PDB file of C-alpha atoms in Angstrom:
ATOM      1  CA  UNK A 226    -165.745  44.272 -86.531  1.00 56.00           C
ATOM      2  CA  UNK A 227    -162.234  42.947 -85.942  1.00 69.00           C
ATOM      3  CA  UNK A 228    -159.918  45.274 -84.102  1.00 84.00           C
ATOM      4  CA  UNK A 229    -156.671  46.294 -85.783  1.00 85.00           C
ATOM      5  CA  UNK A 230    -153.861  44.075 -84.586  1.00 90.00           C
ATOM      6  CA  UNK A 231    -150.943  46.445 -84.055  1.00 93.00           C
ATOM      7  CA  UNK A 232    -148.615  43.557 -83.189  1.00 95.00           C
ATOM      8  CA  UNK A 233    -149.155  42.241 -86.714  1.00 95.00           C
ATOM      9  CA  UNK A 234    -148.402  45.696 -88.158  1.00 96.00           C
ATOM     10  CA  UNK A 235    -145.212  45.889 -86.114  1.00 97.00           C
ATOM     11  CA  UNK A 236    -144.216  42.390 -87.232  1.00 97.00           C
ATOM     12  CA  UNK A 237    -144.791  43.281 -90.911  1.00 97.00           C
ATOM     13  CA  UNK A 238    -142.780  46.496 -90.579  1.00 97.00           C
ATOM     14  CA  UNK A 239    -139.923  44.742 -88.796  1.00 97.00           C
ATOM     15  CA  UNK A 240    -139.817  41.846 -91.273  1.00 97.00           C
ATOM     16  CA  UNK A 241    -139.804  44.289 -94.181  1.00 97.00           C
ATOM     17  CA  UNK A 242    -136.966  46.274 -92.604  1.00 97.00           C
ATOM     18  CA  UNK A 243    -135.008  43.071 -92.054  1.00 97.00           C
ATOM     19  CA  UNK A 244    -135.586  41.906 -95.641  1.00 97.00           C
ATOM     20  CA  UNK A 245    -134.601  45.331 -96.944  1.00 97.00           C
ATOM     21  CA  UNK A 246    -131.310  45.351 -95.058  1.00 97.00           C
ATOM     22  CA  UNK A 247    -130.490  41.753 -96.025  1.00 97.00           C
ATOM     23  CA  UNK A 248    -131.286  42.355 -99.687  1.00 96.00           C
ATOM     24  CA  UNK A 249    -129.297  45.583 -99.737  1.00 96.00           C
ATOM     25  CA  UNK A 250    -126.325  43.848 -98.131  1.00 95.00           C
ATOM     26  CA  UNK A 251    -126.165  41.054-100.718  1.00 95.00           C
ATOM     27  CA  UNK A 252    -127.346  42.989-103.779  1.00 93.00           C
ATOM     28  CA  UNK A 253    -124.748  44.167-106.298  1.00 88.00           C
ATOM     29  CA  UNK A 254    -126.817  47.366-106.609  1.00 85.00           C
ATOM     30  CA  UNK A 255    -126.949  47.889-102.846  1.00 92.00           C
ATOM     31  CA  UNK A 256    -126.477  51.404-101.495  1.00 93.00           C
ATOM     32  CA  UNK A 257    -124.681  52.753 -98.412  1.00 92.00           C
ATOM     33  CA  UNK A 258    -126.826  52.863 -95.278  1.00 92.00           C
ATOM     34  CA  UNK A 259    -125.893  56.473 -94.686  1.00 93.00           C
ATOM     35  CA  UNK A 260    -126.030  58.837 -97.634  1.00 89.00           C
ATOM     36  CA  UNK A 261    -123.142  61.265 -97.572  1.00 84.00           C
ATOM     37  CA  UNK A 262    -123.272  64.837 -98.819  1.00 80.00           C
ATOM     38  CA  UNK A 263    -120.894  65.435-101.719  1.00 82.00           C
ATOM     39  CA  UNK A 264    -118.147  67.989-101.150  1.00 84.00           C
ATOM     40  CA  UNK A 265    -117.239  70.336-103.971  1.00 87.00           C
ATOM     41  CA  UNK A 266    -114.249  72.643-104.088  1.00 87.00           C
ATOM     42  CA  UNK A 267    -115.021  76.110-105.467  1.00 87.00           C
ATOM     43  CA  UNK A 268    -112.420  76.952-108.078  1.00 87.00           C
ATOM     44  CA  UNK A 269    -111.681  79.324-110.886  1.00 84.00           C
ATOM     45  CA  UNK A 270    -111.432  77.591-114.258  1.00 77.00           C
ATOM     46  CA  UNK A 271    -108.821  80.082-115.479  1.00 71.00           C
ATOM     47  CA  UNK A 272    -106.435  78.819-112.809  1.00 69.00           C
ATOM     48  CA  UNK A 273    -104.747  75.421-112.938  1.00 58.00           C
ATOM     49  CA  UNK A 274    -106.644  73.287-110.488  1.00 58.00           C
ATOM     50  CA  UNK A 275    -104.319  70.378-109.907  1.00 57.00           C
ATOM     51  CA  UNK A 276    -106.137  67.297-108.731  1.00 59.00           C
ATOM     52  CA  UNK A 277    -108.858  66.661-111.270  1.00 60.00           C
ATOM     53  CA  UNK A 278    -110.285  63.830-109.193  1.00 65.00           C
ATOM     54  CA  UNK A 279    -111.501  66.398-106.679  1.00 77.00           C
ATOM     55  CA  UNK A 280    -114.996  67.567-107.577  1.00 90.00           C
ATOM     56  CA  UNK A 281    -114.737  71.209-108.623  1.00 92.00           C
ATOM     57  CA  UNK A 282    -117.422  73.863-108.779  1.00 93.00           C
ATOM     58  CA  UNK A 283    -117.836  77.253-110.392  1.00 93.00           C
ATOM     59  CA  UNK A 284    -120.130  80.179-109.629  1.00 93.00           C
ATOM     60  CA  UNK A 285    -122.599  82.055-111.820  1.00 94.00           C
ATOM     61  CA  UNK A 286    -120.154  84.664-113.108  1.00 94.00           C
ATOM     62  CA  UNK A 287    -117.774  81.976-114.368  1.00 94.00           C
ATOM     63  CA  UNK A 288    -120.608  79.981-115.876  1.00 95.00           C
ATOM     64  CA  UNK A 289    -121.763  83.076-117.777  1.00 95.00           C
ATOM     65  CA  UNK A 290    -118.231  83.749-119.005  1.00 93.00           C
ATOM     66  CA  UNK A 291    -117.894  80.179-120.274  1.00 94.00           C
ATOM     67  CA  UNK A 292    -121.344  80.313-121.844  1.00 95.00           C
ATOM     68  CA  UNK A 293    -120.499  83.545-123.686  1.00 94.00           C
ATOM     69  CA  UNK A 294    -117.193  82.070-124.902  1.00 93.00           C
ATOM     70  CA  UNK A 295    -119.081  79.006-126.094  1.00 92.00           C
ATOM     71  CA  UNK A 296    -116.160  77.001-124.724  1.00 90.00           C
ATOM     72  CA  UNK A 297    -118.029  74.263-122.878  1.00 94.00           C
ATOM     73  CA  UNK A 298    -120.907  71.841-123.106  1.00 95.00           C
ATOM     74  CA  UNK A 299    -123.561  72.508-120.495  1.00 96.00           C
ATOM     75  CA  UNK A 300    -125.207  69.392-119.104  1.00 96.00           C
ATOM     76  CA  UNK A 301    -128.584  69.532-117.353  1.00 95.00           C
ATOM     77  CA  UNK A 302    -128.673  66.793-114.689  1.00 92.00           C
ATOM     78  CA  UNK A 303    -132.367  67.270-113.879  1.00 88.00           C
ATOM     79  CA  UNK A 304    -135.164  65.075-115.158  1.00 83.00           C
ATOM     80  CA  UNK A 305    -136.698  65.355-118.613  1.00 84.00           C
ATOM     81  CA  UNK A 306    -139.651  67.502-117.531  1.00 81.00           C
ATOM     82  CA  UNK A 307    -137.603  70.128-115.774  1.00 83.00           C
ATOM     83  CA  UNK A 308    -135.276  70.164-118.750  1.00 89.00           C
ATOM     84  CA  UNK A 309    -138.133  70.503-121.245  1.00 89.00           C
ATOM     85  CA  UNK A 310    -139.775  73.260-119.171  1.00 88.00           C
ATOM     86  CA  UNK A 311    -136.657  75.420-119.232  1.00 90.00           C
ATOM     87  CA  UNK A 312    -132.936  74.951-119.626  1.00 94.00           C
ATOM     88  CA  UNK A 313    -129.794  76.855-120.497  1.00 95.00           C
ATOM     89  CA  UNK A 314    -129.663  77.377-124.258  1.00 94.00           C
ATOM     90  CA  UNK A 315    -127.738  74.565-125.921  1.00 92.00           C
ATOM     91  CA  UNK A 316    -127.562  72.400-122.800  1.00 94.00           C
ATOM     92  CA  UNK A 317    -127.970  68.670-123.237  1.00 93.00           C
ATOM     93  CA  UNK A 318    -130.022  66.587-120.822  1.00 93.00           C
ATOM     94  CA  UNK A 319    -128.407  63.665-119.013  1.00 92.00           C
ATOM     95  CA  UNK A 320    -130.744  62.934-116.063  1.00 89.00           C
ATOM     96  CA  UNK A 321    -128.718  61.760-113.100  1.00 85.00           C
ATOM     97  CA  UNK A 322    -131.274  59.279-111.838  1.00 76.00           C
ATOM     98  CA  UNK A 323    -131.330  57.314-115.079  1.00 78.00           C
ATOM     99  CA  UNK A 324    -127.634  57.700-115.843  1.00 85.00           C
ATOM    100  CA  UNK A 325    -126.316  55.339-118.471  1.00 85.00           C
ATOM    101  CA  UNK A 326    -122.607  55.384-119.431  1.00 86.00           C
ATOM    102  CA  UNK A 327    -123.608  54.540-123.013  1.00 87.00           C
ATOM    103  CA  UNK A 328    -125.883  57.603-123.201  1.00 85.00           C
ATOM    104  CA  UNK A 329    -125.969  58.799-126.833  1.00 85.00           C
ATOM    105  CA  UNK A 330    -124.840  62.329-125.918  1.00 87.00           C
ATOM    106  CA  UNK A 331    -122.096  61.058-123.678  1.00 87.00           C
ATOM    107  CA  UNK A 332    -120.480  58.826-126.300  1.00 88.00           C
ATOM    108  CA  UNK A 333    -120.184  61.810-128.653  1.00 89.00           C
ATOM    109  CA  UNK A 334    -118.358  63.959-126.093  1.00 90.00           C
ATOM    110  CA  UNK A 335    -114.605  64.350-126.133  1.00 89.00           C
ATOM    111  CA  UNK A 336    -112.940  63.295-122.862  1.00 90.00           C
ATOM    112  CA  UNK A 337    -110.911  66.518-122.856  1.00 90.00           C
ATOM    113  CA  UNK A 338    -113.966  68.701-123.391  1.00 91.00           C
ATOM    114  CA  UNK A 339    -114.961  71.230-120.768  1.00 93.00           C
ATOM    115  CA  UNK A 340    -118.238  70.083-119.234  1.00 95.00           C
ATOM    116  CA  UNK A 341    -120.417  72.215-116.944  1.00 96.00           C
ATOM    117  CA  UNK A 342    -123.033  70.212-115.061  1.00 96.00           C
ATOM    118  CA  UNK A 343    -125.944  71.895-113.364  1.00 96.00           C
ATOM    119  CA  UNK A 344    -129.227  71.238-111.600  1.00 91.00           C
ATOM    120  CA  UNK A 345    -131.517  73.631-109.709  1.00 85.00           C
ATOM    121  CA  UNK A 346    -129.134  75.236-107.294  1.00 79.00           C
ATOM    122  CA  UNK A 347    -126.731  74.915-104.427  1.00 67.00           C
ATOM    123  CA  UNK A 348    -129.047  72.676-102.399  1.00 68.00           C
ATOM    124  CA  UNK A 349    -129.376  70.220-105.258  1.00 77.00           C
ATOM    125  CA  UNK A 350    -127.029  67.230-105.444  1.00 81.00           C
ATOM    126  CA  UNK A 351    -127.923  65.887-108.887  1.00 86.00           C
ATOM    127  CA  UNK A 352    -125.215  67.877-110.661  1.00 92.00           C
ATOM    128  CA  UNK A 353    -122.605  66.793-108.114  1.00 91.00           C
ATOM    129  CA  UNK A 354    -123.533  63.115-108.437  1.00 88.00           C
ATOM    130  CA  UNK A 355    -123.556  63.294-112.230  1.00 93.00           C
ATOM    131  CA  UNK A 356    -120.214  65.123-112.239  1.00 94.00           C
ATOM    132  CA  UNK A 357    -118.751  62.365-110.060  1.00 91.00           C
ATOM    133  CA  UNK A 358    -119.925  59.761-112.553  1.00 91.00           C
ATOM    134  CA  UNK A 359    -118.557  61.719-115.516  1.00 93.00           C
ATOM    135  CA  UNK A 360    -115.175  62.143-113.846  1.00 92.00           C
ATOM    136  CA  UNK A 361    -115.047  58.411-113.107  1.00 90.00           C
ATOM    137  CA  UNK A 362    -115.666  57.815-116.836  1.00 91.00           C
ATOM    138  CA  UNK A 363    -112.638  59.932-117.686  1.00 91.00           C
ATOM    139  CA  UNK A 364    -114.200  63.345-118.315  1.00 92.00           C
ATOM    140  CA  UNK A 365    -111.613  65.131-116.226  1.00 89.00           C
ATOM    141  CA  UNK A 366    -112.651  68.660-117.225  1.00 91.00           C
ATOM    142  CA  UNK A 367    -116.029  68.373-115.547  1.00 93.00           C
ATOM    143  CA  UNK A 368    -117.193  71.216-113.305  1.00 94.00           C
ATOM    144  CA  UNK A 369    -120.329  71.695-111.253  1.00 94.00           C
ATOM    145  CA  UNK A 370    -122.181  74.960-111.758  1.00 95.00           C
ATOM    146  CA  UNK A 371    -122.882  75.419-108.055  1.00 92.00           C
ATOM    147  CA  UNK A 372    -125.356  78.320-108.172  1.00 90.00           C
ATOM    148  CA  UNK A 373    -127.367  76.258-110.612  1.00 92.00           C
ATOM    149  CA  UNK A 374    -130.254  76.950-112.918  1.00 93.00           C
ATOM    150  CA  UNK A 375    -132.222  78.989-110.370  1.00 88.00           C
ATOM    151  CA  UNK A 376    -129.496  81.643-110.318  1.00 91.00           C
ATOM    152  CA  UNK A 377    -129.408  81.552-114.127  1.00 94.00           C
ATOM    153  CA  UNK A 378    -133.139  82.217-114.223  1.00 91.00           C
ATOM    154  CA  UNK A 379    -132.941  84.975-111.616  1.00 91.00           C
ATOM    155  CA  UNK A 380    -130.213  86.689-113.641  1.00 93.00           C
ATOM    156  CA  UNK A 381    -132.504  86.451-116.701  1.00 92.00           C
ATOM    157  CA  UNK A 382    -129.827  84.755-118.785  1.00 94.00           C
ATOM    158  CA  UNK A 383    -130.632  82.951-122.045  1.00 93.00           C
ATOM    159  CA  UNK A 384    -132.889  79.937-121.687  1.00 93.00           C
ATOM    160  CA  UNK A 385    -135.017  77.855-123.971  1.00 91.00           C
ATOM    161  CA  UNK A 386    -137.960  75.591-123.319  1.00 83.00           C
ATOM    162  CA  UNK A 387    -139.713  72.660-124.854  1.00 70.00           C
ATOM    163  CA  UNK A 388    -136.700  71.143-126.548  1.00 57.00           C
ATOM    164  CA  UNK A 389    -136.716  67.684-125.129  1.00 57.00           C
ATOM    165  CA  UNK A 390    -133.712  65.851-126.494  1.00 51.00           C
ATOM    166  CA  UNK A 391    -134.969  62.612-128.013  1.00 50.00           C
TER     167      UNK A 391
ATOM    168  CA  UNK B 244    -175.701  36.889-105.364  1.00 74.00           C
ATOM    169  CA  UNK B 245    -177.253  39.670-103.283  1.00 84.00           C
ATOM    170  CA  UNK B 246    -176.342  43.351-103.211  1.00 86.00           C
ATOM    171  CA  UNK B 247    -174.126  42.989-100.146  1.00 83.00           C
ATOM    172  CA  UNK B 248    -172.125  40.196-101.731  1.00 84.00           C
ATOM    173  CA  UNK B 249    -171.662  42.211-104.909  1.00 87.00           C
ATOM    174  CA  UNK B 250    -170.332  45.142-102.850  1.00 87.00           C
ATOM    175  CA  UNK B 251    -167.957  42.797-101.011  1.00 85.00           C
ATOM    176  CA  UNK B 252    -166.642  41.488-104.331  1.00 87.00           C
ATOM    177  CA  UNK B 253    -166.184  45.005-105.662  1.00 89.00           C
ATOM    178  CA  UNK B 254    -164.216  45.998-102.545  1.00 89.00           C
ATOM    179  CA  UNK B 255    -162.131  42.839-102.900  1.00 90.00           C
ATOM    180  CA  UNK B 256    -161.341  43.631-106.553  1.00 92.00           C
ATOM    181  CA  UNK B 257    -160.191  47.139-105.640  1.00 93.00           C
ATOM    182  CA  UNK B 258    -158.142  45.609-102.807  1.00 93.00           C
ATOM    183  CA  UNK B 259    -156.408  43.304-105.290  1.00 94.00           C
ATOM    184  CA  UNK B 260    -155.725  46.269-107.578  1.00 95.00           C
ATOM    185  CA  UNK B 261    -154.218  48.236-104.672  1.00 95.00           C
ATOM    186  CA  UNK B 262    -152.083  45.224-103.727  1.00 96.00           C
ATOM    187  CA  UNK B 263    -150.788  44.819-107.291  1.00 96.00           C
ATOM    188  CA  UNK B 264    -149.946  48.524-107.543  1.00 95.00           C
ATOM    189  CA  UNK B 265    -147.853  48.276-104.377  1.00 96.00           C
ATOM    190  CA  UNK B 266    -146.186  44.986-105.322  1.00 96.00           C
ATOM    191  CA  UNK B 267    -145.086  46.419-108.701  1.00 95.00           C
ATOM    192  CA  UNK B 268    -144.066  49.687-107.090  1.00 94.00           C
ATOM    193  CA  UNK B 269    -142.005  47.895-104.437  1.00 95.00           C
ATOM    194  CA  UNK B 270    -140.280  45.666-107.006  1.00 95.00           C
ATOM    195  CA  UNK B 271    -139.424  48.608-109.234  1.00 92.00           C
ATOM    196  CA  UNK B 272    -137.931  50.534-106.331  1.00 93.00           C
ATOM    197  CA  UNK B 273    -135.987  47.492-105.098  1.00 95.00           C
ATOM    198  CA  UNK B 274    -134.461  47.204-108.575  1.00 91.00           C
ATOM    199  CA  UNK B 275    -133.575  50.913-108.591  1.00 86.00           C
ATOM    200  CA  UNK B 276    -132.544  51.702-105.022  1.00 91.00           C
ATOM    201  CA  UNK B 277    -130.210  54.553-105.956  1.00 85.00           C
ATOM    202  CA  UNK B 278    -132.834  56.088-108.239  1.00 83.00           C
ATOM    203  CA  UNK B 279    -135.392  55.883-105.446  1.00 89.00           C
ATOM    204  CA  UNK B 280    -132.937  57.489-103.021  1.00 89.00           C
ATOM    205  CA  UNK B 281    -132.365  60.332-105.506  1.00 83.00           C
ATOM    206  CA  UNK B 282    -136.140  60.750-105.838  1.00 85.00           C
ATOM    207  CA  UNK B 283    -136.483  61.077-102.059  1.00 90.00           C
ATOM    208  CA  UNK B 284    -133.580  63.510-102.007  1.00 85.00           C
ATOM    209  CA  UNK B 285    -135.255  65.651-104.680  1.00 81.00           C
ATOM    210  CA  UNK B 286    -138.161  66.336-102.335  1.00 86.00           C
ATOM    211  CA  UNK B 287    -135.703  68.127-100.000  1.00 84.00           C
ATOM    212  CA  UNK B 288    -137.671  67.148 -96.900  1.00 90.00           C
ATOM    213  CA  UNK B 289    -135.453  64.681 -95.050  1.00 91.00           C
ATOM    214  CA  UNK B 290    -131.898  64.994 -93.739  1.00 91.00           C
ATOM    215  CA  UNK B 291    -129.568  63.478 -96.337  1.00 88.00           C
ATOM    216  CA  UNK B 292    -128.174  60.953 -93.817  1.00 91.00           C
ATOM    217  CA  UNK B 293    -131.594  59.293 -93.411  1.00 94.00           C
ATOM    218  CA  UNK B 294    -132.470  59.009 -97.104  1.00 94.00           C
ATOM    219  CA  UNK B 295    -130.746  55.728 -97.958  1.00 95.00           C
ATOM    220  CA  UNK B 296    -132.180  53.857 -94.961  1.00 97.00           C
ATOM    221  CA  UNK B 297    -135.670  54.951 -95.987  1.00 96.00           C
ATOM    222  CA  UNK B 298    -134.950  54.009 -99.612  1.00 96.00           C
ATOM    223  CA  UNK B 299    -133.850  50.545 -98.480  1.00 97.00           C
ATOM    224  CA  UNK B 300    -136.845  49.874 -96.207  1.00 97.00           C
ATOM    225  CA  UNK B 301    -139.903  51.480 -97.880  1.00 97.00           C
ATOM    226  CA  UNK B 302    -139.937  49.285-101.037  1.00 97.00           C
ATOM    227  CA  UNK B 303    -139.911  46.133 -98.910  1.00 98.00           C
ATOM    228  CA  UNK B 304    -142.798  47.401 -96.783  1.00 98.00           C
ATOM    229  CA  UNK B 305    -144.681  48.034-100.036  1.00 97.00           C
ATOM    230  CA  UNK B 306    -143.822  44.589-101.382  1.00 97.00           C
ATOM    231  CA  UNK B 307    -144.586  42.608 -98.209  1.00 98.00           C
ATOM    232  CA  UNK B 308    -147.785  44.499 -97.341  1.00 97.00           C
ATOM    233  CA  UNK B 309    -148.880  44.328-100.998  1.00 97.00           C
ATOM    234  CA  UNK B 310    -148.256  40.578-101.216  1.00 97.00           C
ATOM    235  CA  UNK B 311    -150.114  39.861 -97.957  1.00 96.00           C
ATOM    236  CA  UNK B 312    -152.993  42.072 -99.076  1.00 95.00           C
ATOM    237  CA  UNK B 313    -153.129  40.240-102.399  1.00 94.00           C
ATOM    238  CA  UNK B 314    -153.526  36.832-100.790  1.00 93.00           C
ATOM    239  CA  UNK B 315    -155.927  38.254 -98.229  1.00 91.00           C
ATOM    240  CA  UNK B 316    -153.865  37.788 -95.094  1.00 91.00           C
ATOM    241  CA  UNK B 317    -154.353  40.486 -92.416  1.00 92.00           C
ATOM    242  CA  UNK B 318    -156.333  42.623 -94.848  1.00 93.00           C
ATOM    243  CA  UNK B 319    -157.109  45.344 -92.322  1.00 93.00           C
ATOM    244  CA  UNK B 320    -153.543  45.666 -91.039  1.00 95.00           C
ATOM    245  CA  UNK B 321    -151.929  45.648 -94.483  1.00 95.00           C
ATOM    246  CA  UNK B 322    -154.484  48.099 -95.850  1.00 96.00           C
ATOM    247  CA  UNK B 323    -153.664  50.381 -92.922  1.00 96.00           C
ATOM    248  CA  UNK B 324    -149.931  50.179 -93.678  1.00 97.00           C
ATOM    249  CA  UNK B 325    -150.474  50.890 -97.368  1.00 97.00           C
ATOM    250  CA  UNK B 326    -152.923  53.731 -96.751  1.00 97.00           C
ATOM    251  CA  UNK B 327    -150.486  55.309 -94.283  1.00 97.00           C
ATOM    252  CA  UNK B 328    -147.715  55.088 -96.881  1.00 96.00           C
ATOM    253  CA  UNK B 329    -150.019  56.695 -99.441  1.00 96.00           C
ATOM    254  CA  UNK B 330    -150.805  59.465 -96.969  1.00 96.00           C
ATOM    255  CA  UNK B 331    -147.089  60.122 -96.395  1.00 95.00           C
ATOM    256  CA  UNK B 332    -146.401  60.139-100.156  1.00 93.00           C
ATOM    257  CA  UNK B 333    -149.327  62.503-100.707  1.00 94.00           C
ATOM    258  CA  UNK B 334    -148.122  64.948 -98.049  1.00 95.00           C
ATOM    259  CA  UNK B 335    -144.669  64.887 -99.692  1.00 93.00           C
ATOM    260  CA  UNK B 336    -146.197  65.596-103.113  1.00 91.00           C
ATOM    261  CA  UNK B 337    -148.334  68.455-101.750  1.00 93.00           C
ATOM    262  CA  UNK B 338    -145.243  69.903-100.091  1.00 93.00           C
ATOM    263  CA  UNK B 339    -143.302  69.631-103.374  1.00 89.00           C
ATOM    264  CA  UNK B 340    -146.111  71.342-105.289  1.00 89.00           C
ATOM    265  CA  UNK B 341    -146.310  74.085-102.636  1.00 90.00           C
ATOM    266  CA  UNK B 342    -142.575  74.703-103.029  1.00 85.00           C
ATOM    267  CA  UNK B 343    -142.826  74.717-106.847  1.00 77.00           C
ATOM    268  CA  UNK B 344    -140.536  71.704-107.113  1.00 76.00           C
ATOM    269  CA  UNK B 345    -140.845  70.334-110.615  1.00 68.00           C
ATOM    270  CA  UNK B 346    -139.517  66.858-109.946  1.00 73.00           C
ATOM    271  CA  UNK B 347    -139.972  63.203-110.773  1.00 71.00           C
ATOM    272  CA  UNK B 348    -142.539  61.704-108.439  1.00 76.00           C
ATOM    273  CA  UNK B 349    -140.486  58.589-107.661  1.00 73.00           C
ATOM    274  CA  UNK B 350    -143.603  56.922-106.410  1.00 69.00           C
ATOM    275  CA  UNK B 351    -145.400  53.736-107.349  1.00 58.00           C
ATOM    276  CA  UNK B 352    -142.759  52.484-109.689  1.00 55.00           C
ATOM    277  CA  UNK B 353    -142.919  55.311-112.129  1.00 49.00           C
ATOM    278  CA  UNK B 354    -139.329  56.422-112.449  1.00 51.00           C
ATOM    279  CA  UNK B 355    -138.928  58.653-115.442  1.00 51.00           C
ATOM    280  CA  UNK B 356    -142.667  58.385-115.878  1.00 57.00           C
ATOM    281  CA  UNK B 357    -144.620  60.811-113.728  1.00 68.00           C
ATOM    282  CA  UNK B 358    -143.885  64.120-112.177  1.00 71.00           C
ATOM    283  CA  UNK B 359    -145.430  65.539-109.037  1.00 77.00           C
ATOM    284  CA  UNK B 360    -148.671  67.321-109.794  1.00 82.00           C
ATOM    285  CA  UNK B 361    -152.416  67.347-109.465  1.00 87.00           C
ATOM    286  CA  UNK B 362    -152.856  64.126-111.497  1.00 87.00           C
ATOM    287  CA  UNK B 363    -150.572  62.276-109.114  1.00 87.00           C
ATOM    288  CA  UNK B 364    -152.541  63.665-106.173  1.00 91.00           C
ATOM    289  CA  UNK B 365    -155.847  62.493-107.649  1.00 92.00           C
ATOM    290  CA  UNK B 366    -154.342  59.033-108.230  1.00 91.00           C
ATOM    291  CA  UNK B 367    -153.098  58.879-104.635  1.00 92.00           C
ATOM    292  CA  UNK B 368    -156.421  60.039-103.188  1.00 94.00           C
ATOM    293  CA  UNK B 369    -158.248  57.371-105.228  1.00 94.00           C
ATOM    294  CA  UNK B 370    -155.903  54.690-103.905  1.00 94.00           C
ATOM    295  CA  UNK B 371    -156.383  56.007-100.363  1.00 95.00           C
ATOM    296  CA  UNK B 372    -160.143  55.604-100.761  1.00 95.00           C
ATOM    297  CA  UNK B 373    -159.571  51.999-101.858  1.00 93.00           C
ATOM    298  CA  UNK B 374    -157.304  51.486 -98.858  1.00 94.00           C
ATOM    299  CA  UNK B 375    -159.860  53.003 -96.522  1.00 93.00           C
ATOM    300  CA  UNK B 376    -162.585  50.682 -97.862  1.00 91.00           C
ATOM    301  CA  UNK B 377    -160.348  47.678 -97.195  1.00 89.00           C
ATOM    302  CA  UNK B 378    -159.651  48.898 -93.658  1.00 91.00           C
ATOM    303  CA  UNK B 379    -163.344  49.530 -92.985  1.00 89.00           C
ATOM    304  CA  UNK B 380    -164.679  46.395 -94.690  1.00 83.00           C
ATOM    305  CA  UNK B 381    -161.907  43.770 -94.544  1.00 76.00           C
ATOM    306  CA  UNK B 382    -164.097  40.976 -95.907  1.00 73.00           C
ATOM    307  CA  UNK B 383    -162.652  37.561 -96.648  1.00 71.00           C
ATOM    308  CA  UNK B 384    -163.682  37.632-100.274  1.00 72.00           C
ATOM    309  CA  UNK B 385    -161.380  36.651-103.172  1.00 73.00           C
ATOM    310  CA  UNK B 386    -158.653  35.612-100.756  1.00 72.00           C
ATOM    311  CA  UNK B 387    -156.136  32.839-101.114  1.00 71.00           C
ATOM    312  CA  UNK B 388    -155.913  32.335 -97.368  1.00 66.00           C
ATOM    313  CA  UNK B 389    -158.971  32.159 -95.121  1.00 61.00           C
ATOM    314  CA  UNK B 390    -158.517  33.226 -91.521  1.00 57.00           C
TER     315      UNK B 390
END
């Protein structure tokens, strides 16, 4: 039997790496080589927060207050399955990884509306990335719910399941 | 055609299937680099700084190894690369299941299509068996290039 030629394997891996870098460099959809963590400033919504281009985050207690006041639209940035398994009552699903600026929920939202974006928790970046995109589209009153859905679940706050937004 | 030849053809057909799966998977990821990077990030295994480099390189390894496997060039080596990738993906999926992560798989070109779970594991194990057969019996059957 032929022996495995590890030089060939190395050559294939190196060529693929080279092609990947070249393609990424010239592609209009190319991404940064180094992914950067997104910084969020913890704020209180009741205060005036000044620079709305800075990504702002709220904690669980504020999220609950806003939820009880019914004064904001909650946006679930997770994928469709996580959303359909469980989500905050009334939240709409705009998955970050398939974000489309012409999303049917997005076009119905008022640019001045208070939007609370969440994903699993504080180690999840989906909500931050989606919030960035929403702010760049002009939704200046967008906040990240930093403690996320896990804290909501732990606090046994109202959730619903199985309502996959079509 | 004797029994041995039939077996060789069957292994070659599964090899072609494996190659096509990886070519399509690679192309889909190349067209959705950011989505693939987010998928990797969702697994919460790697440092965030390394994610984009991996997202840039992995789809091209899948595409190149898949294409070479399809035409039958360096069958053993390309099968080894693909099987190793499958093994890495499978370990990541098992780790996600163990941590109760309910996330999009992000594998094999199935964005917004499959979540991590037992079905995905079975699919990966089946493909690993195909890969193993091509490593063990890299016959020059149904190949475009003869070496």
